[in-house]
mmCIF file of C-alpha atoms and ligand atoms in Angstrom:
data_model
loop_
_atom_site.group_PDB
_atom_site.id
_atom_site.type_symbol
_atom_site.label_atom_id
_atom_site.label_comp_id
_atom_site.label_asym_id
_atom_site.label_seq_id
_atom_site.Cartn_x
_atom_site.Cartn_y
_atom_site.Cartn_z
ATOM 1 C CA MET I 174 41.333 -7.708 61.548
ATOM 2 C CA GLY I 175 41.178 -6.977 64.839
ATOM 3 C CA LYS I 176 41.416 -4.643 67.258
ATOM 4 C CA GLU I 177 43.623 -7.033 69.125
ATOM 5 C CA VAL I 178 46.583 -6.413 67.084
ATOM 6 C CA LEU I 179 46.236 -2.757 66.955
ATOM 7 C CA ASN I 180 46.308 -3.527 71.371
ATOM 8 C CA GLN I 181 49.288 -5.230 71.547
ATOM 9 C CA ILE I 182 51.731 -2.724 68.699
ATOM 10 C CA LEU I 183 49.963 -0.090 71.227
ATOM 11 C CA GLN I 184 52.192 -2.630 73.876
ATOM 12 C CA LYS I 185 54.665 -3.232 72.210
ATOM 13 C CA ILE I 186 55.167 1.107 71.631
ATOM 14 C CA LYS I 187 54.690 1.137 75.105
ATOM 15 C CA ASP I 188 57.385 -1.945 75.993
ATOM 16 C CA TYR I 189 60.312 0.139 74.258
ATOM 17 C CA GLN I 190 62.669 2.556 75.186
ATOM 18 C CA LYS I 191 64.741 2.440 72.154
ATOM 19 C CA ILE I 192 62.279 2.158 68.536
ATOM 20 C CA ILE I 193 63.912 1.932 64.961
ATOM 21 C CA ILE I 194 61.989 2.223 60.882
ATOM 22 C CA THR I 195 61.768 0.792 57.787
ATOM 23 C CA ARG I 196 61.027 0.464 54.733
ATOM 24 C CA HIS I 197 61.004 -0.687 51.759
ATOM 25 C CA VAL I 198 63.757 -0.605 48.728
ATOM 26 C CA ARG I 199 63.261 2.267 45.931
ATOM 27 C CA PRO I 200 60.843 3.985 48.548
ATOM 28 C CA ASP I 201 57.822 5.942 47.189
ATOM 29 C CA GLY I 202 55.568 8.238 48.356
ATOM 30 C CA ASP I 203 53.694 5.543 50.819
ATOM 31 C CA CYS I 204 56.839 3.823 52.097
ATOM 32 C CA VAL I 205 58.470 7.244 52.865
ATOM 33 C CA GLY I 206 55.158 8.956 54.332
ATOM 34 C CA SER I 207 54.242 6.094 56.865
ATOM 35 C CA THR I 208 57.252 5.588 58.489
ATOM 36 C CA LEU I 209 58.790 9.924 58.800
ATOM 37 C CA GLY I 210 54.901 9.890 59.940
ATOM 38 C CA LEU I 211 54.670 7.343 62.310
ATOM 39 C CA LYS I 212 58.552 8.530 63.945
ATOM 40 C CA TYR I 213 56.885 12.186 64.410
ATOM 41 C CA LEU I 214 53.669 11.062 65.723
ATOM 42 C CA LEU I 215 55.447 8.103 68.159
ATOM 43 C CA GLN I 216 58.217 11.327 69.520
ATOM 44 C CA GLU I 217 55.351 14.205 69.840
ATOM 45 C CA THR I 218 53.428 11.859 71.648
ATOM 46 C CA PHE I 219 56.370 9.572 74.001
ATOM 47 C CA LYS I 220 59.514 12.221 73.555
ATOM 48 C CA ASP I 221 61.988 10.492 75.513
ATOM 49 C CA LYS I 222 62.080 7.310 73.629
ATOM 50 C CA ASP I 223 64.896 6.745 71.057
ATOM 51 C CA ILE I 224 62.948 6.327 67.627
ATOM 52 C CA ARG I 225 64.709 6.104 64.725
ATOM 53 C CA VAL I 226 64.037 5.826 61.012
ATOM 54 C CA ILE I 227 67.188 3.834 59.110
ATOM 55 C CA ASN I 228 67.355 3.126 55.806
ATOM 56 C CA GLU I 229 70.025 2.842 53.019
ATOM 57 C CA ASP I 230 68.745 4.317 50.089
ATOM 58 C CA TYR I 231 66.056 7.664 50.011
ATOM 59 C CA VAL I 232 65.280 9.824 47.137
ATOM 60 C CA GLU I 233 65.218 13.320 46.180
ATOM 61 C CA TYR I 234 61.490 14.128 45.384
ATOM 62 C CA LEU I 235 60.908 13.167 49.405
ATOM 63 C CA LYS I 236 63.331 14.660 51.100
ATOM 64 C CA PHE I 237 60.648 17.209 51.764
ATOM 65 C CA LEU I 238 58.790 15.516 55.152
ATOM 66 C CA GLY I 239 62.141 14.539 56.273
ATOM 67 C CA GLU I 240 66.119 13.456 56.709
ATOM 68 C CA GLU I 241 66.025 9.974 57.849
ATOM 69 C CA ASP I 242 68.884 8.789 60.353
ATOM 70 C CA GLN I 243 72.021 7.108 60.190
ATOM 71 C CA GLN I 244 72.680 3.554 60.673
ATOM 72 C CA VAL I 245 73.539 2.837 64.431
ATOM 73 C CA ASP I 246 75.753 -0.376 65.256
ATOM 74 C CA LYS I 247 74.097 -4.239 66.033
ATOM 75 C CA SER I 248 74.048 -3.431 69.694
ATOM 76 C CA PHE I 249 71.563 -0.729 69.045
ATOM 77 C CA TYR I 250 69.355 -3.769 67.800
ATOM 78 C CA GLN I 251 69.065 -5.600 70.026
ATOM 79 C CA ASP I 252 67.300 -4.122 72.777
ATOM 80 C CA ALA I 253 65.179 -2.255 70.193
ATOM 81 C CA LEU I 254 61.671 -2.915 68.388
ATOM 82 C CA VAL I 255 62.042 -3.018 64.101
ATOM 83 C CA ILE I 256 58.999 -1.842 63.015
ATOM 84 C CA VAL I 257 59.018 -2.728 58.997
ATOM 85 C CA VAL I 258 55.877 -0.911 57.257
ATOM 86 C CA ASP I 259 54.585 -1.343 53.262
ATOM 87 C CA THR I 260 57.222 -3.833 52.762
ATOM 88 C CA ALA I 261 55.989 -7.459 51.742
ATOM 89 C CA THR I 262 58.800 -9.763 51.474
ATOM 90 C CA ASP I 263 61.892 -9.973 54.110
ATOM 91 C CA SER I 264 64.367 -8.988 50.849
ATOM 92 C CA ARG I 265 62.697 -6.599 50.192
ATOM 93 C CA VAL I 266 63.882 -4.526 53.816
ATOM 94 C CA SER I 267 65.959 -1.746 53.375
ATOM 95 C CA ASN I 268 67.716 -2.005 55.844
ATOM 96 C CA LYS I 269 70.340 -4.917 56.494
ATOM 97 C CA LEU I 270 70.305 -4.409 60.612
ATOM 98 C CA PHE I 271 66.859 -5.492 60.856
ATOM 99 C CA LYS I 272 66.671 -9.172 61.832
ATOM 100 C CA GLU I 273 69.088 -7.265 65.136
ATOM 101 C CA GLY I 274 65.899 -5.862 66.236
ATOM 102 C CA LYS I 275 64.552 -8.090 69.885
ATOM 103 C CA GLU I 276 61.485 -7.903 67.768
ATOM 104 C CA ILE I 277 60.202 -7.089 65.015
ATOM 105 C CA ILE I 278 56.296 -5.572 63.999
ATOM 106 C CA LYS I 279 55.386 -5.112 60.268
ATOM 107 C CA ILE I 280 52.687 -3.780 58.394
ATOM 108 C CA ASP I 281 51.377 -3.847 55.779
ATOM 109 C CA HIS I 282 48.775 -4.004 52.677
ATOM 110 C CA HIS I 283 50.504 -5.810 50.262
ATOM 111 C CA ILE I 284 49.927 -9.805 49.939
ATOM 112 C CA GLU I 285 50.587 -11.609 52.786
ATOM 113 C CA THR I 286 53.313 -13.848 51.072
ATOM 114 C CA CYS I 287 55.532 -13.365 54.009
ATOM 115 C CA PRO I 288 55.360 -13.052 57.368
ATOM 116 C CA TYR I 289 58.339 -12.416 58.764
ATOM 117 C CA GLY I 290 57.254 -10.188 61.948
ATOM 118 C CA ASP I 291 56.413 -10.970 65.766
ATOM 119 C CA ILE I 292 53.380 -9.567 65.144
ATOM 120 C CA ASN I 293 52.092 -9.160 61.928
ATOM 121 C CA TRP I 294 49.349 -6.900 60.596
ATOM 122 C CA VAL I 295 48.748 -6.476 57.328
ATOM 123 C CA GLU I 296 45.394 -5.550 55.215
ATOM 124 C CA GLU I 297 45.575 -6.173 51.938
ATOM 125 C CA GLU I 298 42.519 -3.980 50.776
ATOM 126 C CA LYS I 299 43.547 -1.240 52.579
ATOM 127 C CA SER I 300 44.589 1.560 49.790
ATOM 128 C CA ALA I 301 48.283 2.444 52.237
ATOM 129 C CA ALA I 302 50.131 1.696 54.325
ATOM 130 C CA ALA I 303 49.438 5.593 55.873
ATOM 131 C CA GLU I 304 46.429 4.881 56.107
ATOM 132 C CA MET I 305 47.184 2.217 58.647
ATOM 133 C CA ILE I 306 49.226 4.637 60.600
ATOM 134 C CA ALA I 307 46.107 6.595 60.490
ATOM 135 C CA GLU I 308 43.268 4.113 61.139
ATOM 136 C CA LEU I 309 46.391 3.268 64.826
ATOM 137 C CA TYR I 310 46.173 7.182 65.620
ATOM 138 C CA ASN I 311 42.012 6.615 64.894
ATOM 139 C CA ASN I 312 42.098 4.276 67.376
ATOM 140 C CA PHE I 313 44.335 5.764 70.048
ATOM 141 C CA LYS I 314 43.577 9.273 70.190
ATOM 142 C CA ASP I 315 43.783 9.178 73.823
ATOM 143 C CA GLN I 316 46.341 7.586 73.617
ATOM 144 C CA LEU I 317 48.471 9.307 70.598
ATOM 145 C CA VAL I 318 49.158 12.717 69.577
ATOM 146 C CA MET I 319 49.822 13.690 66.695
ATOM 147 C CA ASN I 320 51.128 17.054 64.873
ATOM 148 C CA LYS I 321 51.212 18.967 61.342
ATOM 149 C CA LYS I 322 54.913 17.336 60.349
ATOM 150 C CA ALA I 323 53.270 13.400 61.115
ATOM 151 C CA ALA I 324 49.706 14.589 59.530
ATOM 152 C CA THR I 325 51.799 15.740 57.006
ATOM 153 C CA ALA I 326 53.354 13.216 56.116
ATOM 154 C CA ILE I 327 51.133 10.061 56.281
ATOM 155 C CA TYR I 328 48.362 11.822 54.838
ATOM 156 C CA THR I 329 51.492 11.873 51.882
ATOM 157 C CA GLY I 330 51.655 8.595 51.849
ATOM 158 C CA ILE I 331 48.183 7.911 51.495
ATOM 159 C CA ILE I 332 47.293 10.688 48.544
ATOM 160 C CA THR I 333 50.230 9.064 46.471
ATOM 161 C CA ASP I 334 49.468 5.754 47.050
ATOM 162 C CA THR I 335 46.210 6.432 46.067
ATOM 163 C CA GLY I 336 46.252 8.975 42.574
ATOM 164 C CA ARG I 337 45.493 11.268 45.114
ATOM 165 C CA PHE I 338 41.939 9.329 46.050
ATOM 166 C CA ARG I 339 40.763 7.930 42.478
ATOM 167 C CA PHE I 340 41.846 4.253 42.912
ATOM 168 C CA ALA I 341 39.222 1.750 43.078
ATOM 169 C CA SER I 342 41.164 0.299 46.860
ATOM 170 C CA VAL I 343 40.096 3.893 48.272
ATOM 171 C CA ASN I 344 36.310 3.527 50.810
ATOM 172 C CA GLY I 345 35.025 5.731 53.308
ATOM 173 C CA ASP I 346 37.044 4.510 56.226
ATOM 174 C CA THR I 347 40.292 5.691 54.150
ATOM 175 C CA LEU I 348 38.966 9.644 53.682
ATOM 176 C CA ARG I 349 37.746 8.543 56.928
ATOM 177 C CA ASN I 350 41.667 8.655 58.408
ATOM 178 C CA ALA I 351 42.215 10.579 55.848
ATOM 179 C CA SER I 352 40.227 13.369 57.657
ATOM 180 C CA ILE I 353 42.010 13.600 61.208
ATOM 181 C CA LEU I 354 44.913 14.560 59.224
ATOM 182 C CA LEU I 355 43.378 17.108 58.100
ATOM 183 C CA ASP I 356 42.100 18.115 61.775
ATOM 184 C CA GLN I 357 45.698 18.956 62.467
ATOM 185 C CA ASN I 358 46.357 21.460 58.589
ATOM 186 C CA ILE I 359 48.391 20.370 56.807
ATOM 187 C CA ASP I 360 49.494 22.671 53.409
ATOM 188 C CA THR I 361 47.730 20.988 51.468
ATOM 189 C CA GLN I 362 48.761 23.901 48.966
ATOM 190 C CA LYS I 363 51.959 23.647 49.958
ATOM 191 C CA LEU I 364 51.926 19.859 49.826
ATOM 192 C CA PHE I 365 50.294 19.474 46.105
ATOM 193 C CA ALA I 366 53.153 21.896 44.690
ATOM 194 C CA GLN I 367 55.867 20.151 46.007
ATOM 195 C CA LEU I 368 54.277 16.520 44.650
ATOM 196 C CA TYR I 369 53.966 17.781 41.462
ATOM 197 C CA LEU I 370 55.763 20.758 40.238
ATOM 198 C CA LYS I 371 58.458 19.641 36.786
ATOM 199 C CA ASP I 372 61.369 21.366 35.454
ATOM 200 C CA PHE I 373 60.497 22.453 31.708
ATOM 201 C CA ASN I 374 62.557 19.702 30.969
ATOM 202 C CA TYR I 375 60.575 17.549 32.253
ATOM 203 C CA TYR I 376 57.963 19.439 29.815
ATOM 204 C CA LYS I 377 59.701 18.553 26.928
ATOM 205 C CA LEU I 378 60.818 14.767 27.456
ATOM 206 C CA GLN I 379 56.765 14.230 28.464
ATOM 207 C CA GLY I 380 56.561 15.538 24.115
ATOM 208 C CA LYS I 381 58.666 12.446 23.537
ATOM 209 C CA ILE I 382 57.259 10.075 25.287
ATOM 210 C CA PHE I 383 54.283 10.896 23.953
ATOM 211 C CA LYS I 384 55.663 10.642 20.537
ATOM 212 C CA ASP I 385 57.054 7.173 21.385
ATOM 213 C CA ILE I 386 53.966 6.033 23.093
ATOM 214 C CA LYS I 387 53.517 2.023 21.871
ATOM 215 C CA ILE I 388 50.262 0.159 22.053
ATOM 216 C CA THR I 389 50.167 -3.448 21.020
ATOM 217 C CA GLU I 390 46.964 -5.362 19.423
ATOM 218 C CA ASN I 391 44.284 -5.413 22.192
ATOM 219 C CA GLY I 392 45.693 -2.515 24.304
ATOM 220 C CA VAL I 393 48.705 -2.581 26.430
ATOM 221 C CA ALA I 394 50.411 0.652 25.653
ATOM 222 C CA TYR I 395 54.133 0.932 26.157
ATOM 223 C CA VAL I 396 57.796 2.934 26.495
ATOM 224 C CA TYR I 397 59.905 2.239 27.130
ATOM 225 C CA ILE I 398 62.937 4.273 28.928
ATOM 226 C CA THR I 399 66.794 3.348 27.795
ATOM 227 C CA ASN I 400 69.510 4.694 29.535
ATOM 228 C CA LYS I 401 69.921 7.062 26.106
ATOM 229 C CA ILE I 402 66.984 8.627 26.530
ATOM 230 C CA LYS I 403 67.641 8.563 30.443
ATOM 231 C CA LYS I 404 71.630 10.204 29.730
ATOM 232 C CA LYS I 405 69.885 13.171 27.415
ATOM 233 C CA TYR I 406 67.380 14.683 29.548
ATOM 234 C CA LYS I 407 69.665 13.914 32.592
ATOM 235 C CA LEU I 408 67.040 11.975 33.834
ATOM 236 C CA SER I 409 67.522 9.609 37.407
ATOM 237 C CA MET I 410 66.066 6.751 37.654
ATOM 238 C CA ASP I 411 63.427 8.357 40.043
ATOM 239 C CA ASP I 412 62.515 10.069 37.200
ATOM 240 C CA ALA I 413 62.087 7.918 34.978
ATOM 241 C CA SER I 414 60.680 5.748 37.174
ATOM 242 C CA SER I 415 58.252 8.301 37.716
ATOM 243 C CA LEU I 416 56.399 8.927 33.899
ATOM 244 C CA ILE I 417 55.108 5.518 34.252
ATOM 245 C CA SER I 418 51.823 8.136 34.863
ATOM 246 C CA MET I 419 51.940 9.661 31.600
ATOM 247 C CA ILE I 420 50.957 7.198 29.558
ATOM 248 C CA ASP I 421 47.687 6.051 32.438
ATOM 249 C CA SER I 422 44.267 7.351 30.509
ATOM 250 C CA ILE I 423 44.062 5.624 27.080
ATOM 251 C CA LYS I 424 40.524 4.820 26.433
ATOM 252 C CA GLY I 425 40.537 0.822 25.866
ATOM 253 C CA SER I 426 43.775 0.523 27.073
ATOM 254 C CA ILE I 427 43.215 -1.262 30.063
ATOM 255 C CA ILE I 428 47.135 -2.233 30.879
ATOM 256 C CA TRP I 429 50.123 -0.038 30.592
ATOM 257 C CA VAL I 430 53.515 -0.978 31.282
ATOM 258 C CA ALA I 431 56.965 0.997 31.567
ATOM 259 C CA PHE I 432 60.860 -0.282 30.582
ATOM 260 C CA ILE I 433 62.971 1.755 32.251
ATOM 261 C CA ASP I 434 66.999 0.161 31.598
ATOM 262 C CA ASN I 435 68.907 -0.054 34.966
ATOM 263 C CA ASP I 436 73.216 0.488 35.206
ATOM 264 C CA ASP I 437 73.310 -2.784 35.622
ATOM 265 C CA LYS I 438 72.149 -4.041 31.879
ATOM 266 C CA THR I 439 68.347 -5.163 33.659
ATOM 267 C CA ILE I 440 65.248 -4.171 32.626
ATOM 268 C CA ARG I 441 63.337 -2.433 35.303
ATOM 269 C CA VAL I 442 58.952 -2.603 34.143
ATOM 270 C CA ARG I 443 56.713 -0.688 36.145
ATOM 271 C CA LEU I 444 52.865 -2.600 35.617
ATOM 272 C CA ARG I 445 49.831 -0.399 36.240
ATOM 273 C CA SER I 446 45.872 -1.113 35.467
ATOM 274 C CA ARG I 447 41.911 -0.058 34.965
ATOM 275 C CA PHE I 448 40.419 -3.709 36.266
ATOM 276 C CA ALA I 449 42.399 -6.438 34.462
ATOM 277 C CA GLU I 450 44.896 -8.399 37.155
ATOM 278 C CA ILE I 451 48.910 -8.462 36.588
ATOM 279 C CA ASN I 452 50.610 -9.480 39.427
ATOM 280 C CA LYS I 453 50.279 -12.907 38.178
ATOM 281 C CA ILE I 454 52.588 -11.680 35.011
ATOM 282 C CA ALA I 455 54.365 -10.058 37.366
ATOM 283 C CA GLU I 456 55.925 -12.551 39.432
ATOM 284 C CA LYS I 457 56.362 -14.607 36.195
ATOM 285 C CA TYR I 458 58.844 -12.370 35.332
ATOM 286 C CA ARG I 459 61.044 -11.437 39.153
ATOM 287 C CA GLY I 460 58.693 -9.007 39.978
ATOM 288 C CA GLY I 461 54.550 -8.824 41.712
ATOM 289 C CA GLY I 462 52.466 -6.383 43.496
ATOM 290 C CA HIS I 463 49.280 -5.549 43.377
ATOM 291 C CA ALA I 464 45.945 -6.486 41.661
ATOM 292 C CA GLN I 465 46.598 -3.151 39.270
ATOM 293 C CA ALA I 466 50.134 -2.371 39.971
ATOM 294 C CA SER I 467 52.792 -4.305 40.049
ATOM 295 C CA GLY I 468 56.743 -4.217 39.537
ATOM 296 C CA ALA I 469 59.576 -7.001 37.596
ATOM 297 C CA VAL I 470 62.369 -6.814 36.418
ATOM 298 C CA LEU I 471 63.792 -8.374 32.777
ATOM 299 C CA HIS I 472 67.252 -10.157 32.621
ATOM 300 C CA HIS I 473 67.162 -9.362 28.211
ATOM 301 C CA LYS I 474 65.802 -7.318 26.005
ATOM 302 C CA LYS I 475 63.294 -10.375 24.743
ATOM 303 C CA GLU I 476 61.888 -10.350 27.281
ATOM 304 C CA ILE I 477 59.601 -7.481 26.736
ATOM 305 C CA LYS I 478 57.996 -9.341 23.683
ATOM 306 C CA GLU I 479 56.843 -12.363 25.919
ATOM 307 C CA ILE I 480 55.754 -10.200 28.815
ATOM 308 C CA LEU I 481 53.933 -8.010 25.759
ATOM 309 C CA ALA I 482 52.242 -10.544 25.263
ATOM 310 C CA ASP I 483 51.764 -12.035 28.079
ATOM 311 C CA LEU I 484 49.840 -8.895 28.926
ATOM 312 C CA ASP I 485 48.047 -8.117 25.971
ATOM 313 C CA GLN I 486 46.699 -11.783 26.156
ATOM 314 C CA GLU I 487 45.002 -10.867 29.904
ATOM 315 C CA ILE I 488 43.704 -7.434 27.722
ATOM 316 C CA LYS I 489 42.116 -9.975 25.631
ATOM 317 C CA ASN I 490 40.259 -12.746 27.992
ATOM 318 C CA TYR I 491 39.671 -10.063 29.968
ATOM 319 C CA LYS I 492 36.788 -8.084 27.244
ATOM 320 C CA GLU I 493 36.043 -11.254 25.801
ATOM 321 C CA ASN I 494 34.952 -11.729 29.311
ATOM 322 C CA ASN I 495 33.827 -8.319 31.293
ATOM 323 C CA GLN I 496 31.816 -5.886 29.134
ATOM 324 C CA ASP I 497 32.312 -2.543 31.451
ATOM 325 C CA TRP I 498 35.912 -1.930 31.034
ATOM 326 C CA LEU I 499 36.457 2.317 28.979
HETATM 327 P P1 AMP T 165 56.454 -0.199 40.942
HETATM 328 O O1 AMP T 165 55.705 -0.443 39.760
HETATM 329 O O2 AMP T 165 57.861 -0.181 41.509
HETATM 330 O O3 AMP T 165 56.367 0.457 42.021
HETATM 331 O O4 AMP T 165 55.997 -1.117 42.220
HETATM 332 C C1 AMP T 165 54.582 -1.652 42.003
HETATM 333 C C2 AMP T 165 54.003 -2.533 43.420
HETATM 334 O O5 AMP T 165 54.882 -3.065 42.817
HETATM 335 C C3 AMP T 165 54.724 -2.373 44.936
HETATM 336 O O6 AMP T 165 54.056 -1.858 45.906
HETATM 337 C C4 AMP T 165 56.030 -3.301 44.762
HETATM 338 O O7 AMP T 165 55.911 -3.431 46.213
HETATM 339 C C5 AMP T 165 55.717 -4.502 43.870
HETATM 340 N N1 AMP T 165 57.023 -4.307 43.303
HETATM 341 C C6 AMP T 165 57.856 -3.884 42.131
HETATM 342 N N2 AMP T 165 59.177 -4.323 42.237
HETATM 343 C C7 AMP T 165 58.980 -5.418 42.659
HETATM 344 C C8 AMP T 165 59.645 -6.621 42.539
HETATM 345 N N3 AMP T 165 61.030 -6.518 41.755
HETATM 346 N N4 AMP T 165 59.355 -8.775 43.163
HETATM 347 C C9 AMP T 165 58.254 -8.273 44.034
HETATM 348 N N5 AMP T 165 57.879 -6.989 44.089
HETATM 349 C C10 AMP T 165 57.440 -6.062 43.392
#
């Protein structure tokens, strides 16, 4: 995508006095970091504008990046620009009023299926939405003013969505964009402590997960976090969801899955892979996402068996047709 769309976005930002920034529901480091980072960047640059990040949910572990703003009356939206970041479809936007905005800009790095913006800047190959915010800044360094707080939030988005720069989506641009953020003297020791430190209880839980982990014939590793386990270990939905990363490094297991009981009797599925593509299978089970990181929702326990069979077949096909997997 050319620089034209970036020029259009900057022009819209300049044109509006009120800007509302929003993101997807069930936030992660990328959408929180990119939205708050964009707010701090624009506030530092345009001191007289009214810029707010407004959403309907938040997560405890990212609150170190800052509080979000309270919802406002519909009338506030009428002459406001709404910027939606990191959200593929309008149904996943964490702000029911976002379409009340006068104009909408979509900034996203998921596969484009729903161009709901008046301007849509969507680049599927970008490692993180936060990388796109860094790129916006990088393109207009002469007109935008970065500060440490903004850089820390945006950098958090990049490191969380790239597995700390490990994922295949990381390229030279990712590092170039990240480097201008580090120039702001981000306190990385503190940042990584905020992201990594766990309660003692979590280590006990880790032991249980390692004990309970199962693997299918062709190598789909999976765990099932039931409501009972959540209760016993006092896990929030976010804590339970984060356990997927505990089973990501088993040789030959190129797909891994966490099933997590939702309170409404559905089951949240978090799917991850190396090499193999999983988003089509996620779509079959009311979900979607990226080739190597997707999510889905199951309505019955019996669907666990079905999705595992589909994923197992996917690994089988992959291993039969490719030799470079580990
Ligand atoms: P998660 O496991 O929730 O981190 O999701 C991984 C990726 O899959 C994210 O980029 C989400 O956008 C996408 N995703 C997760 N759940 C769903 C869903 N129910 N429908 C569509 N996409 C989803």
